[in-house]
Amino acid sequence: MIKEKLLLATTNQGKAKEILSYLSDLCITIFTLKDIDQTGFFTEDKKSFRENARGKSLFYNKFWPNLTIAEDSGLEIEHLNGAPGVLSARFSEPQATDEKNIQKVLELMKGVPFEQRKARFVSCFVLSQKGKILKEIIEYVEGFIAFDKKGRYGFGYDPIFFYPPLRKTFAELLPEEKNRVSHRGRSLKKLKVFLGGYLDLTPKA
Ligand code: IMP
């Protein structure tokens, strides 16, 4: 059986790892940006996750003949009026690191009581082919900003995202546990159903 070739338009390794492992039982081969010869990079400067994901998907699809998948994701904190939001990856500075971003959030949330530390992660996937958008999926997961970092798994803000149903931060969850409840796990579930139907794929037994 010929495997469908998909482009996953991301350079974020943490994210790519989660997406690749979730889709690994489908009969597809996934390429990432390091496998293609594109000219330039898409600048994620839009006001919403949806607009960034649309722009990213259509931009990289110009350099790829088949289906292109792009995701924009991030953290929204109620007390900070939705920040860091679309700026999640570079919240502390343009060349931010996960650690610096976490420290900035903890600093801004200093002294804020637990009940006012509500936050959510957002994951928005946009699939395109031949310059047209085929499908958009957006999912969320709600939690609270912890007072300190905890856990060693995951990436980004996982060590300070406390998920009440499991009484753990996302960084305390094993990858498969996080996928079961996370914003990305939820959107990937829908993406998988869509891909299964669209490409007529049958998961391996
Ligand atoms: P982008 O979607 O590559 O633009 O970046 C999203 C940024 O949001 C990441 O660099 C992380 O800082 C944050 N983020 C998105 N999803 C997650 C997650 O599952 N865990 C922790 N941080 C995340």
XYZ file of C-alpha atoms and ligand atoms in Angstrom:
228
model
C 0.000 0.000 0.000
C 1.375 3.452 -0.932
C 1.729 5.668 2.111
C 0.234 9.160 1.936
C 2.869 11.852 2.384
C 1.897 14.673 4.714
C 3.775 17.791 5.674
C 3.667 18.815 9.318
C 4.556 22.499 9.210
C 6.422 22.965 12.460
C 9.912 23.432 13.833
C 8.765 22.969 17.433
C 10.256 19.614 18.468
C 8.065 19.117 21.567
C 4.941 19.602 19.526
C 6.168 17.504 16.576
C 6.938 14.620 18.940
C 3.409 14.603 20.370
C 1.778 14.829 16.943
C 3.977 12.173 15.308
C 3.453 9.704 18.130
C -0.319 10.223 18.098
C -0.586 9.623 14.349
C 1.997 6.822 14.227
C -0.553 4.048 13.682
C -1.924 5.622 10.496
C -0.571 4.528 7.156
C 1.068 7.881 6.399
C 4.581 9.276 6.167
C 5.002 12.620 7.876
C 7.611 15.121 6.753
C 8.492 18.288 8.667
C 9.938 21.648 7.608
C 13.502 20.370 7.769
C 12.666 17.895 4.969
C 11.502 20.468 2.420
C 13.031 23.246 0.359
C 10.887 26.204 1.276
C 11.754 29.851 0.743
C 11.518 31.777 4.006
C 9.374 31.169 7.056
C 5.833 32.177 7.884
C 5.720 34.976 10.484
C 3.157 34.156 13.144
C 2.024 37.712 13.818
C -1.752 37.325 13.661
C -4.213 38.103 16.465
C -5.709 34.632 16.818
C -4.542 31.016 16.847
C -6.910 30.302 13.973
C -5.453 33.031 11.729
C -1.883 31.973 12.492
C -2.651 28.313 11.790
C -4.455 29.187 8.530
C -1.586 31.401 7.367
C 1.036 28.831 8.295
C -0.778 25.957 6.609
C -1.355 27.866 3.339
C 2.171 29.330 3.291
C 3.968 25.967 3.572
C 1.481 24.227 1.305
C 2.937 26.324 -1.533
C 6.095 24.208 -1.240
C 4.391 20.828 -0.839
C 2.228 18.923 -3.342
C 0.126 17.028 -0.795
C -1.741 17.608 2.429
C -0.180 20.165 4.802
C -0.959 20.240 8.515
C -0.213 23.294 10.659
C -1.004 23.830 14.316
C -0.931 27.028 16.328
C -1.209 26.604 20.046
C -0.615 28.443 23.270
C -1.603 29.306 26.797
C -4.271 31.827 27.823
C -4.348 33.078 31.417
C -7.580 34.682 32.623
C -5.896 37.010 35.147
C -3.575 38.332 32.387
C -6.500 38.998 30.009
C -5.595 36.016 27.829
C -1.817 36.548 27.718
C 0.536 35.056 26.653
C -1.937 33.829 23.977
C -0.541 33.938 20.445
C 2.740 35.202 21.909
C 3.191 32.034 24.019
C 6.352 30.837 22.266
C 8.158 34.168 22.629
C 6.485 35.674 25.703
C 9.648 36.678 27.577
C 11.658 37.890 24.560
C 11.971 37.187 20.814
C 14.564 34.425 21.421
C 12.700 33.066 24.445
C 13.300 29.724 26.109
C 10.647 27.641 27.891
C 12.373 28.428 31.203
C 12.342 32.200 30.654
C 8.683 32.112 29.596
C 7.747 30.140 32.703
C 9.642 32.545 34.959
C 7.865 35.507 33.385
C 4.447 33.938 33.987
C 5.307 33.046 37.594
C 6.530 36.594 38.194
C 3.352 38.146 36.742
C 1.199 35.772 38.804
C 3.058 36.384 42.091
C 0.597 36.804 44.965
C -2.441 35.868 42.846
C -4.598 33.371 44.812
C -5.260 29.902 43.389
C -8.891 30.550 42.405
C -7.780 33.487 40.225
C -5.117 31.465 38.392
C -7.446 29.943 35.771
C -5.806 29.216 32.424
C -6.368 27.171 29.318
C -4.289 25.687 26.536
C -5.539 26.066 22.968
C -4.690 23.903 19.967
C -5.810 24.859 16.481
C -5.080 22.633 13.481
C -5.568 23.753 9.890
C -5.204 21.327 6.989
C -4.729 22.532 3.462
C -4.108 21.102 0.045
C -3.511 22.747 -3.337
C -3.808 26.213 -1.802
C -7.192 25.585 -0.159
C -8.182 25.027 3.454
C -9.790 21.622 3.927
C -10.394 21.444 7.644
C -10.031 23.445 10.852
C -10.089 21.987 14.343
C -9.826 23.908 17.616
C -9.730 22.382 21.095
C -9.015 23.523 24.653
C -8.108 22.202 28.077
C -8.707 24.141 31.280
C -6.543 24.257 34.367
C -4.726 26.603 36.745
C -1.283 28.198 36.849
C 0.660 26.445 39.614
C 2.696 28.403 42.182
C 5.892 26.561 41.230
C 7.226 24.281 38.533
C 6.582 20.567 38.951
C 7.375 17.544 36.767
C 9.912 16.683 34.100
C 7.923 15.604 31.047
C 6.451 17.591 28.170
C 7.601 21.013 27.021
C 6.700 24.697 27.127
C 4.480 25.680 30.049
C 3.694 22.072 31.078
C 5.528 22.329 34.469
C 3.248 25.178 35.632
C -0.057 24.000 34.116
C -1.996 22.306 36.923
C -4.786 20.008 35.750
C -7.310 19.537 38.607
C -8.983 16.265 37.475
C -5.614 14.466 37.821
C -4.221 16.776 40.555
C -0.950 17.028 38.609
C 0.803 19.454 36.314
C 1.044 18.438 32.668
C 4.790 17.905 33.165
C 4.004 15.202 35.748
C 2.029 13.221 33.176
C 3.561 10.600 30.905
C 3.214 11.526 27.203
C 0.277 9.153 26.678
C -1.466 10.451 29.829
C -1.085 14.042 28.629
C -2.374 13.130 25.149
C -5.509 11.626 26.677
C -6.614 14.927 28.237
C -4.691 17.777 26.618
C -5.852 20.406 24.136
C -3.593 18.792 21.501
C -4.727 15.269 22.366
C -8.335 16.381 21.873
C -7.676 18.111 18.557
C -5.494 15.219 17.363
C -8.330 12.811 18.066
C -10.564 14.775 15.677
C -7.722 15.175 13.180
C -7.196 11.422 13.122
C -10.859 10.759 12.418
C -10.792 13.326 9.616
C -7.590 11.910 8.080
C -8.958 8.375 8.310
C -12.003 9.362 6.270
C -10.330 11.798 3.899
C -7.405 9.590 2.960
C -9.334 6.348 3.401
C -6.771 5.076 5.883
C -7.203 2.042 8.042
C -5.203 2.092 11.282
C -2.827 -0.870 11.604
C -4.169 -3.596 13.911
P 3.588 27.494 18.409
O 2.249 26.828 18.353
O 4.692 26.644 17.855
O 3.537 28.882 17.897
O 4.028 27.671 19.932
C 3.186 27.439 20.941
C 3.836 27.735 22.273
O 2.795 27.599 23.229
C 4.910 26.709 22.650
O 6.201 27.128 22.346
C 4.686 26.599 24.156
O 5.363 27.645 24.814
C 3.189 26.803 24.308
N 2.474 25.504 24.241
C 1.662 25.048 23.257
N 1.226 23.816 23.533
C 1.792 23.478 24.695
C 1.728 22.288 25.487
O 1.120 21.273 25.144
N 2.424 22.330 26.629
C 3.138 23.408 27.035
N 3.252 24.532 26.338
C 2.570 24.558 25.169
